Structure formats: C-alpha cells, structure tokens
C-alpha cells in the first residue's frame, strides 16, 4: 500500500464518530481472526490422511508419521468433532497432508496411541476432506502379491473356516526392500455363515512383529451395520492395515493376517444345497516409506461349502468334527483318533505359510499316527482327507 493511500485511509478514519470507529475496528478484527483460523488445520481425530473418512487406510499415515512430534492441540479429545490444531512444520511426503491430522489424539506425538482414535471413530465421515494424488513407484513391472491361503478346501455345517492371507513383496527375494505398509479389505458371502462369529487378526509377519507395527483388523457384521444405520448388504467384510513404524522399507513373503468364519449349523437341512464361499480382495493400498504406491497382483479364492451327508450330520462325540488329535502340543508323534465311520485317505500337515511340511497316505479306520520329530516347533494345520470330506484342526508342535 502506497503512503498516499495510507494517508487517505487515516484521514477517513479520523472523520468517523466514536461508534462508527468502534464498529469498523470490530469488523477488521473479526476478519483478521477468521483469516488466521482458516490457516489452521481442522482435525477430525482418526482421519489421519484427511480423505473424509476414518478407516484402515489411516493406519498407514500413522505408520509414516510415527515418531514425529509437533504442537499439541488445545484441549484435545478423540471425539468425532472438528478440532482446531496448530500446523506442524512437516507433512506426509506424497499427499502433503499436514502431520497435525496424523496426530489423531492431539498430544503432540505420532505413535501407537493414535490408532485408538481410528478404532473408536471407525467409518465416521466428514465433508472437510482434501483430494490428494500419489506417484506409483516404478519396479519394472513387478508387483506385490496378495492372495488367500485357506487351511482347508471344503467345509461343512458348523465348521470354522480359517483363511490365512498371504503376501509377498514385489522383488522378493532378490531386489531391494520396497514395502512399508499395506491396507486392504476382504469381502465374503454372508448367506452360509454365522453372523457375529467372524474374527480377524494380524500376524507377526515379514512386514514386522505386531509389537513393532501399527495395525488394525475390523469386522463389518450386523452389529456395526446397526450402529452405523447401514443395510445388511454392507456386512460381510473385514478391513486390515499393517504398517512399519521405523521409516525403513522391508521385503519378504508369507502369511500376514487371518480371518476365521463360522459356517451356519443348519446347512444340512437345506435340500440340494451345494455352494462355494467366495472370498475377494478390495480397496488394496501398498506403499513405500515415501508414501508412493506399489502395484499389486491380488487373487480371489473359493472354498467348497457342503452340507453334511446323512449319518455324519449331528455327530458330536468327543472326536468333534470327525477326529481327535493328541498330544497337543506334540513333540515326536501326532496320534489321530478317527470317528468310526470315517475312512482317511490322506493326512497332511501345513505350516502357517500354507506350505506342506508332512504328509502320509493312509487307508484305514480308527487310529493313525504322523511322525513330527523333524518338524520345527510352531503352529500347524492338520488336514485329513477322507471319502466323507476334508477335516482340519490347528495343532502345536513343541519340545
Ligand atoms: Ca481417512
Ligand atoms: Ca498422538
């Protein structure tokens, strides 16, 4: 502003009476305050990436910002209400979202505790979002792998179906580390499963031990649908996120998470029932420590769902779903006590990565044994294939 203009404004202000001067000053102060506030981030606790929604992808932002510190919010809470924050001097590397949003609980530090706000406000939305873009890292056409590893290929009424989720980094095992974190959704048909019985969890894995990562596993069942006022068409999915916290990429291959689904008890009452349970991935995001996207090759899967045959339905003796295994944990031999009407054809032992570690072809009823003395200690899945169906059970090898 030129000196002459300032002189004119001063002269104009001097001519005003006291009330008009007061009114004008109030207007100027209000405008200055509004302008200053508009520069301050308006934080919704849990929407760490400021995309307008609190969900599993926000965990990735917390992983990227983990360890950063900045100004605390005044009177912070994790209630889903807009909260004014002081801008931090640092932001997410690709999307440029200010770290004040990533400090979900407003205590001035980004760490594991900020994931609580994500879990508390899961699926809440707001309209103060910011559109962002991210580069995709060039890995010469190589992609990360994401696929299912069901512990059995066939299930029947009342069975618990455990499906591990397997992932591999794009360059495993020869190229440099590329993966920092990933989030994805697993969708499944709910017509043949028990509502509110599904569970999901994240494993210690090649991405990092659960004690050293930030992570979440959220089930959308009828309880959440009711809480959010959604229709039942929304149910039948599990959201996952796992992120490192040390700012270093990693590389590897193996199971990273699992989902357990319990089949309905009365499938055997449905005439001519025979079905496939389809599990599929959606909303997949895999990122580097620079927040760049990594391309992913994902594979959907199916598991046979069969009603129990006449004579097998309702068998609930001490052998449970067809057999009893002992001792558990076992050190040298796994003894398997089959139900009298089951003729085993094959016994197989799989590790948590879904790899076959021991097998034995059999053709007998009653008791059989499987040598495990050279099997490393850990959690395994025993699978028995018979003419009547496939049975599986989690077992421990320990010494
Ligand atoms: Ca978000
Ligand atoms: Ca915090």
Short mmCIF file of C-alpha atoms and ligand atoms in Angstrom, two decimals:
data_model
loop_
_atom_site.label_atom_id
_atom_site.label_comp_id
_atom_site.label_asym_id
_atom_site.label_seq_id
_atom_site.Cartn_x
_atom_site.Cartn_y
_atom_site.Cartn_z
CA UNK A 1 0.00 0.00 0.00
CA UNK A 2 1.41 3.42 -1.01
CA UNK A 3 1.96 6.20 1.63
CA UNK A 4 -0.66 8.39 -0.08
CA UNK A 5 -3.30 5.63 0.20
CA UNK A 6 -2.43 5.12 3.90
CA UNK A 7 -2.82 8.89 4.47
CA UNK A 8 -6.27 8.85 2.81
CA UNK A 9 -7.43 5.90 4.98
CA UNK A 10 -6.10 7.61 8.15
CA UNK A 11 -7.91 10.82 7.20
CA UNK A 12 -11.17 8.88 6.53
CA UNK A 13 -10.87 7.03 9.89
CA UNK A 14 -10.23 10.34 11.73
CA UNK A 15 -13.51 11.80 10.35
CA UNK A 16 -15.66 8.96 11.77
CA UNK A 17 -17.53 9.36 15.06
CA UNK A 18 -16.69 7.12 18.06
CA UNK A 19 -19.40 4.46 17.38
CA UNK A 20 -18.52 4.12 13.70
CA UNK A 21 -14.80 3.79 14.63
CA UNK A 22 -15.70 1.02 17.13
CA UNK A 23 -17.85 -0.83 14.54
CA UNK A 24 -15.12 -0.61 11.88
CA UNK A 25 -12.42 -1.88 14.28
CA UNK A 26 -14.64 -4.84 15.30
CA UNK A 27 -15.15 -5.73 11.62
CA UNK A 28 -11.40 -5.57 10.92
CA UNK A 29 -10.53 -7.72 13.98
CA UNK A 30 -13.19 -10.33 13.09
CA UNK A 31 -11.86 -10.54 9.52
CA UNK A 32 -8.27 -10.95 10.77
CA UNK A 33 -9.28 -13.71 13.26
CA UNK A 34 -11.31 -15.59 10.60
CA UNK A 35 -8.39 -15.39 8.20
CA UNK A 36 -5.95 -16.71 10.83
CA UNK A 37 -8.29 -19.60 11.79
CA UNK A 38 -8.76 -20.59 8.15
CA UNK A 39 -4.98 -21.23 8.01
CA UNK A 40 -5.23 -23.66 10.96
CA UNK A 41 -5.90 -27.36 10.31
CA UNK A 42 -9.34 -28.58 11.32
CA UNK A 43 -8.67 -32.10 12.57
CA UNK A 44 -11.19 -34.95 12.77
CA UNK A 45 -9.49 -37.43 15.15
CA UNK A 46 -8.89 -40.68 13.26
CA UNK A 47 -8.99 -39.31 9.71
CA UNK A 48 -5.19 -39.20 9.62
CA UNK A 49 -4.98 -38.91 5.81
CA UNK A 50 -7.78 -36.27 5.62
CA UNK A 51 -9.75 -38.10 2.93
CA UNK A 52 -13.07 -37.51 4.71
CA UNK A 53 -13.39 -40.96 6.24
CA UNK A 54 -11.92 -42.78 9.22
CA UNK A 55 -10.85 -46.26 8.15
CA UNK A 56 -7.99 -48.75 7.92
CA UNK A 57 -6.01 -46.65 5.40
CA UNK A 58 -5.48 -44.02 8.12
CA UNK A 59 -3.22 -46.53 9.90
CA UNK A 60 -0.74 -46.15 7.00
CA UNK A 61 -0.47 -42.40 7.64
CA UNK A 62 0.23 -43.09 11.34
CA UNK A 63 2.97 -45.55 10.33
CA UNK A 64 4.57 -42.94 8.06
CA UNK A 65 4.47 -40.22 10.71
CA UNK A 66 5.43 -42.49 13.61
CA UNK A 67 7.99 -40.80 15.88
CA UNK A 68 7.31 -37.25 14.67
CA UNK A 69 6.49 -34.56 17.24
CA UNK A 70 4.87 -31.14 16.95
CA UNK A 71 2.48 -28.71 18.63
CA UNK A 72 -0.23 -30.21 20.88
CA UNK A 73 -3.88 -29.37 20.24
CA UNK A 74 -5.60 -27.20 22.85
CA UNK A 75 -7.98 -29.36 24.93
CA UNK A 76 -7.60 -32.37 22.60
CA UNK A 77 -10.02 -35.29 22.54
CA UNK A 78 -10.68 -38.21 20.19
CA UNK A 79 -14.38 -37.36 19.91
CA UNK A 80 -15.56 -37.13 16.28
CA UNK A 81 -15.84 -33.33 16.24
CA UNK A 82 -13.68 -30.86 14.27
CA UNK A 83 -10.76 -29.65 16.38
CA UNK A 84 -8.54 -26.65 15.60
CA UNK A 85 -4.84 -27.54 15.53
CA UNK A 86 -1.63 -25.59 15.07
CA UNK A 87 0.01 -26.63 11.77
CA UNK A 88 3.07 -28.87 12.14
CA UNK A 89 6.21 -27.97 10.15
CA UNK A 90 6.14 -31.44 8.50
CA UNK A 91 3.66 -33.26 6.25
CA UNK A 92 3.12 -36.66 4.62
CA UNK A 93 5.73 -36.96 1.83
CA UNK A 94 3.46 -37.54 -1.19
CA UNK A 95 -0.03 -36.31 -0.32
CA UNK A 96 1.25 -33.31 1.66
CA UNK A 97 -1.32 -33.83 4.43
CA UNK A 98 -0.11 -31.92 7.49
CA UNK A 99 1.05 -34.15 10.36
CA UNK A 100 -1.34 -32.34 12.72
CA UNK A 101 -4.04 -34.63 11.20
CA UNK A 102 -1.91 -37.73 11.79
CA UNK A 103 -1.53 -36.86 15.49
CA UNK A 104 -5.07 -38.18 15.98
CA UNK A 105 -5.21 -37.78 19.77
CA UNK A 106 -3.61 -34.31 19.67
CA UNK A 107 -0.91 -34.98 22.27
CA UNK A 108 1.90 -33.63 20.09
CA UNK A 109 3.42 -37.01 19.19
CA UNK A 110 2.58 -39.56 16.48
CA UNK A 111 2.73 -43.07 17.90
CA UNK A 112 0.74 -46.29 18.55
CA UNK A 113 -1.77 -44.43 20.75
CA UNK A 114 -3.10 -42.52 17.72
CA UNK A 115 -4.54 -45.78 16.34
CA UNK A 116 -7.11 -45.73 19.19
CA UNK A 117 -8.85 -42.75 17.56
CA UNK A 118 -9.07 -44.72 14.29
CA UNK A 119 -10.65 -47.72 16.03
CA UNK A 120 -13.02 -45.52 18.07
CA UNK A 121 -14.26 -43.48 15.09
CA UNK A 122 -14.19 -46.28 12.53
CA UNK A 123 -16.22 -45.46 9.37
CA UNK A 124 -17.18 -41.97 10.58
CA UNK A 125 -17.16 -39.43 7.73
CA UNK A 126 -16.96 -35.63 7.30
CA UNK A 127 -17.02 -33.21 4.39
CA UNK A 128 -13.79 -31.27 5.10
CA UNK A 129 -11.65 -33.65 3.04
CA UNK A 130 -8.69 -32.87 0.81
CA UNK A 131 -8.15 -34.57 -2.55
CA UNK A 132 -4.62 -35.86 -3.00
CA UNK A 133 -2.52 -37.76 -5.52
CA UNK A 134 0.35 -40.19 -5.12
CA UNK A 135 3.01 -41.42 -7.52
CA UNK A 136 3.33 -45.13 -8.22
CA UNK A 137 6.84 -46.47 -7.77
CA UNK A 138 8.42 -47.94 -10.91
CA UNK A 139 9.51 -51.52 -10.23
CA UNK A 140 9.98 -52.63 -13.84
CA UNK A 141 6.55 -54.25 -13.95
CA UNK A 142 6.99 -56.18 -10.71
CA UNK A 143 4.00 -56.24 -8.34
CA UNK A 144 3.31 -57.22 -4.76
CA UNK A 145 1.27 -60.44 -4.33
CA UNK A 146 -1.83 -60.74 -2.17
CA UNK A 147 -3.76 -64.00 -2.04
CA UNK A 148 -5.70 -66.31 0.25
CA UNK A 149 -4.39 -69.45 1.86
CA UNK A 150 -7.41 -71.40 3.18
CA UNK A 151 -6.44 -74.07 5.71
CA UNK A 152 -9.00 -76.40 4.14
CA UNK A 153 -10.67 -76.62 0.75
CA UNK A 154 -14.06 -77.90 1.97
CA UNK A 155 -16.21 -77.01 4.96
CA UNK A 156 -19.50 -78.27 6.31
CA UNK A 157 -22.22 -77.15 8.73
CA UNK A 158 -20.85 -75.60 11.90
CA UNK A 159 -17.19 -75.81 10.81
CA UNK A 160 -14.82 -72.93 11.44
CA UNK A 161 -13.08 -71.93 8.24
CA UNK A 162 -9.70 -70.28 8.79
CA UNK A 163 -8.29 -68.43 5.80
CA UNK A 164 -4.80 -67.00 6.04
CA UNK A 165 -3.84 -64.01 3.93
CA UNK A 166 -0.55 -64.42 2.13
CA UNK A 167 1.54 -61.57 0.79
CA UNK A 168 4.87 -61.20 -0.97
CA UNK A 169 6.87 -58.04 -1.68
CA UNK A 170 7.48 -57.20 -5.38
CA UNK A 171 11.16 -58.00 -5.53
CA UNK A 172 11.32 -60.91 -3.11
CA UNK A 173 13.96 -62.25 -2.56
CA UNK A 174 16.49 -60.53 -4.82
CA UNK A 175 15.53 -56.85 -5.27
CA UNK A 176 15.91 -54.02 -2.74
CA UNK A 177 13.30 -53.55 0.02
CA UNK A 178 10.20 -51.69 -1.16
CA UNK A 179 7.26 -52.26 1.21
CA UNK A 180 6.43 -50.05 4.20
CA UNK A 181 2.76 -50.83 4.82
CA UNK A 182 -0.45 -52.12 3.29
CA UNK A 183 -4.21 -51.88 3.80
CA UNK A 184 -6.93 -53.99 2.15
CA UNK A 185 -10.45 -55.33 2.58
CA UNK A 186 -11.57 -58.98 2.44
CA UNK A 187 -15.18 -59.45 1.30
CA UNK A 188 -17.14 -62.68 1.75
CA UNK A 189 -20.63 -64.01 1.18
CA UNK A 190 -22.71 -63.99 4.36
CA UNK A 191 -25.53 -66.34 3.26
CA UNK A 192 -23.92 -69.51 4.63
CA UNK A 193 -22.09 -68.17 7.68
CA UNK A 194 -22.99 -67.30 11.26
CA UNK A 195 -23.38 -63.57 11.86
CA UNK A 196 -21.22 -62.00 14.61
CA UNK A 197 -18.95 -65.09 14.72
CA UNK A 198 -16.24 -63.93 12.30
CA UNK A 199 -12.89 -62.91 13.75
CA UNK A 200 -9.88 -61.28 12.09
CA UNK A 201 -6.34 -60.63 13.25
CA UNK A 202 -2.90 -59.61 12.07
CA UNK A 203 0.10 -61.97 12.39
CA UNK A 204 3.69 -61.30 13.32
CA UNK A 205 4.99 -61.37 9.76
CA UNK A 206 7.69 -60.31 7.32
CA UNK A 207 6.26 -56.76 7.47
CA UNK A 208 7.08 -56.71 11.20
CA UNK A 209 6.09 -58.15 14.56
CA UNK A 210 2.78 -56.85 15.85
CA UNK A 211 4.67 -55.21 18.73
CA UNK A 212 6.64 -53.11 16.25
CA UNK A 213 3.94 -52.24 13.71
CA UNK A 214 0.75 -50.18 13.82
CA UNK A 215 -2.17 -52.28 12.61
CA UNK A 216 -5.91 -52.92 12.71
CA UNK A 217 -8.38 -55.67 11.78
CA UNK A 218 -12.04 -54.60 11.74
CA UNK A 219 -15.06 -56.83 11.03
CA UNK A 220 -18.20 -55.37 9.49
CA UNK A 221 -21.03 -57.56 10.80
CA UNK A 222 -24.65 -56.77 11.68
CA UNK A 223 -23.56 -55.13 14.97
CA UNK A 224 -21.56 -52.48 13.13
CA UNK A 225 -24.24 -52.12 10.44
CA UNK A 226 -26.83 -51.48 13.15
CA UNK A 227 -24.53 -48.98 14.90
CA UNK A 228 -23.96 -47.08 11.64
CA UNK A 229 -27.54 -47.37 10.37
CA UNK A 230 -26.48 -49.39 7.32
CA UNK A 231 -28.45 -52.06 5.48
CA UNK A 232 -27.37 -55.69 5.86
CA UNK A 233 -25.98 -55.54 2.32
CA UNK A 234 -22.98 -53.73 3.82
CA UNK A 235 -21.98 -56.62 6.07
CA UNK A 236 -19.56 -59.38 5.18
CA UNK A 237 -16.16 -57.76 5.08
CA UNK A 238 -13.02 -57.35 7.15
CA UNK A 239 -10.66 -54.38 6.86
CA UNK A 240 -6.95 -54.76 7.58
CA UNK A 241 -3.95 -52.45 7.79
CA UNK A 242 -0.34 -53.13 8.80
CA UNK A 243 2.44 -50.56 8.70
CA UNK A 244 6.02 -50.41 9.86
CA UNK A 245 6.98 -47.57 12.17
CA UNK A 246 10.77 -47.25 11.69
CA UNK A 247 10.72 -45.42 8.30
CA UNK A 248 12.56 -48.36 6.66
CA UNK A 249 11.10 -50.44 3.84
CA UNK A 250 11.20 -54.21 4.07
CA UNK A 251 10.90 -57.28 1.87
CA UNK A 252 9.55 -60.77 2.37
CA UNK A 253 6.98 -63.47 1.78
CA UNK A 254 4.44 -65.26 3.99
CA UNK A 255 1.15 -65.04 5.84
CA UNK A 256 0.40 -61.59 7.27
CA UNK A 257 -3.15 -61.90 8.63
CA UNK A 258 -6.04 -64.32 9.05
CA UNK A 259 -9.82 -64.48 9.09
CA UNK A 260 -11.97 -67.16 10.78
CA UNK A 261 -15.52 -67.67 9.53
CA UNK A 262 -18.02 -70.00 11.22
CA UNK A 263 -20.44 -71.83 8.93
CA UNK A 264 -24.16 -71.98 9.71
CA UNK A 265 -25.24 -75.06 11.73
CA UNK A 266 -28.25 -76.00 9.61
CA UNK A 267 -26.88 -76.17 6.08
CA UNK A 268 -27.70 -79.91 6.11
CA UNK A 269 -31.39 -79.02 6.41
CA UNK A 270 -31.34 -77.18 3.08
CA UNK A 271 -32.27 -79.65 0.30
CA UNK A 272 -29.91 -79.91 -2.68
CA UNK A 273 -27.56 -77.38 -1.11
CA UNK A 274 -24.05 -77.19 -2.51
CA UNK A 275 -22.19 -73.94 -2.69
CA UNK A 276 -18.93 -72.08 -2.91
CA UNK A 277 -17.87 -69.47 -0.43
CA UNK A 278 -16.14 -66.73 -2.41
CA UNK A 279 -13.56 -64.51 -0.72
CA UNK A 280 -12.21 -61.49 -2.55
CA UNK A 281 -9.92 -58.51 -2.01
CA UNK A 282 -10.84 -54.85 -2.49
CA UNK A 283 -9.50 -51.37 -1.60
CA UNK A 284 -5.88 -52.52 -1.67
CA UNK A 285 -3.17 -49.96 -0.92
CA UNK A 286 0.51 -50.94 -0.64
CA UNK A 287 3.02 -48.13 -0.05
CA UNK A 288 6.72 -47.41 0.28
CA UNK A 289 8.21 -45.32 3.10
CA UNK A 290 7.93 -42.34 0.70
CA UNK A 291 4.14 -42.89 0.52
CA UNK A 292 4.38 -43.99 -3.13
CA UNK A 293 2.01 -46.68 -4.32
CA UNK A 294 3.17 -50.19 -5.22
CA UNK A 295 1.19 -52.15 -7.80
CA UNK A 296 -0.43 -55.35 -6.50
CA UNK A 297 -1.44 -58.63 -8.07
CA UNK A 298 -4.36 -59.95 -5.95
CA UNK A 299 -6.03 -63.33 -6.34
CA UNK A 300 -9.55 -64.10 -5.14
CA UNK A 301 -10.43 -67.61 -3.94
CA UNK A 302 -13.25 -70.05 -3.25
CA UNK A 303 -13.87 -72.72 -0.63
CA UNK A 304 -16.34 -75.55 -1.12
CA UNK A 305 -19.25 -75.41 1.31
CA UNK A 306 -21.05 -78.75 1.59
CA UNK A 307 -23.91 -79.81 3.77
CA UNK A 308 -23.11 -82.79 5.96
CA UNK A 309 -24.09 -86.13 4.50
CA UNK A 310 -26.72 -88.30 6.16
CA UNK A 311 -25.19 -90.12 9.09
CA UNK A 312 -22.47 -87.53 9.60
CA UNK A 313 -24.68 -84.59 10.47
CA UNK A 314 -25.07 -84.29 14.18
CA UNK A 315 -22.03 -86.35 15.04
CA UNK A 316 -20.72 -84.51 18.04
CA UNK A 317 -18.88 -87.10 20.04
CA UNK A 318 -15.51 -86.49 21.72
CA UNK A 319 -13.94 -86.53 18.28
CA UNK A 320 -15.67 -83.26 17.39
CA UNK A 321 -15.67 -82.72 13.62
CA UNK A 322 -14.54 -86.23 12.80
CA UNK A 323 -11.30 -86.80 14.68
CA UNK A 324 -9.34 -86.22 17.86
CA UNK A 325 -5.64 -85.27 17.88
CA UNK A 326 -3.25 -85.86 20.76
CA UNK A 327 -0.98 -84.91 22.33
CA UNK A 328 -1.32 -81.21 21.56
CA UNK A 329 1.36 -79.89 21.60
CA UNK A 330 3.15 -82.91 20.20
CA UNK A 331 6.92 -83.49 20.02
CA UNK A 332 7.53 -86.78 18.14
CA UNK A 333 4.22 -88.31 17.03
CA UNK A 334 0.76 -86.87 16.38
CA UNK A 335 -1.86 -89.53 17.16
CA UNK A 336 -5.17 -89.20 15.35
CA UNK A 337 -8.28 -90.95 16.55
CA UNK A 338 -10.80 -91.00 13.69
CA UNK A 339 -14.56 -91.31 14.10
CA UNK A 340 -15.57 -94.91 13.33
CA UNK A 341 -17.43 -94.04 10.14
CA UNK A 342 -14.60 -92.08 8.52
CA UNK A 343 -12.03 -93.71 6.29
CA UNK A 344 -8.99 -91.44 5.99
CA UNK A 345 -7.18 -91.31 2.65
CA UNK A 346 -4.52 -88.69 3.28
CA UNK A 347 -3.08 -86.87 6.28
CA UNK A 348 -1.25 -83.59 5.65
CA UNK A 349 0.43 -81.03 7.90
CA UNK A 350 0.69 -77.39 6.73
CA UNK A 351 2.63 -74.54 8.33
CA UNK A 352 1.19 -71.04 8.83
CA UNK A 353 2.60 -70.03 5.47
CA UNK A 354 0.37 -72.67 3.87
CA UNK A 355 3.34 -74.88 2.90
CA UNK A 356 3.03 -78.66 3.13
CA UNK A 357 5.57 -79.92 5.70
CA UNK A 358 4.49 -83.53 6.25
CA UNK A 359 2.06 -85.94 4.61
CA UNK A 360 1.07 -89.57 4.74
CA UNK A 361 -1.26 -91.61 2.56
CA UNK A 362 -3.43 -93.95 4.64
CA UNK A 363 -6.22 -96.41 4.08
CA UNK A 364 -7.59 -97.44 7.41
CA UNK A 365 -10.21 -96.64 10.02
CA UNK A 366 -9.64 -95.81 13.66
CA UNK A 367 -6.23 -94.69 14.90
CA UNK A 368 -3.28 -93.48 12.86
CA UNK A 369 -0.08 -91.56 13.61
CA UNK A 370 2.06 -88.95 11.88
CA UNK A 371 5.78 -88.55 12.68
CA UNK A 372 6.63 -84.94 13.55
CA UNK A 373 10.03 -85.37 15.22
CA UNK A 374 11.79 -83.47 12.41
CA UNK A 375 9.11 -80.73 12.15
CA UNK A 376 10.16 -77.36 13.69
CA UNK A 377 8.18 -76.16 16.72
CA UNK A 378 5.24 -73.88 15.95
CA UNK A 379 1.58 -73.74 14.95
CA UNK A 380 0.42 -76.04 12.14
CA UNK A 381 -2.80 -77.14 10.49
CA UNK A 382 -3.52 -80.85 10.27
CA UNK A 383 -5.74 -81.75 7.33
CA UNK A 384 -7.33 -85.16 6.86
CA UNK A 385 -8.92 -86.07 3.56
CA UNK A 386 -11.48 -88.87 3.56
CA UNK A 387 -14.29 -90.11 1.35
CA UNK A 388 -16.67 -88.30 3.68
CA UNK A 389 -14.98 -84.89 3.41
CA UNK A 390 -11.96 -82.85 4.45
CA UNK A 391 -11.31 -82.14 8.13
CA UNK A 392 -8.79 -79.74 9.59
CA UNK A 393 -7.52 -78.80 13.02
CA UNK A 394 -4.88 -76.43 14.36
CA UNK A 395 -2.09 -78.28 16.21
CA UNK A 396 1.07 -77.27 18.04
CA UNK A 397 4.48 -78.86 17.70
CA UNK A 398 6.53 -78.16 20.83
CA UNK A 399 9.56 -79.65 22.58
CA1 LIG B 1 -9.09 -41.32 6.24
CA1 LIG B 2 -0.61 -38.53 19.25
#
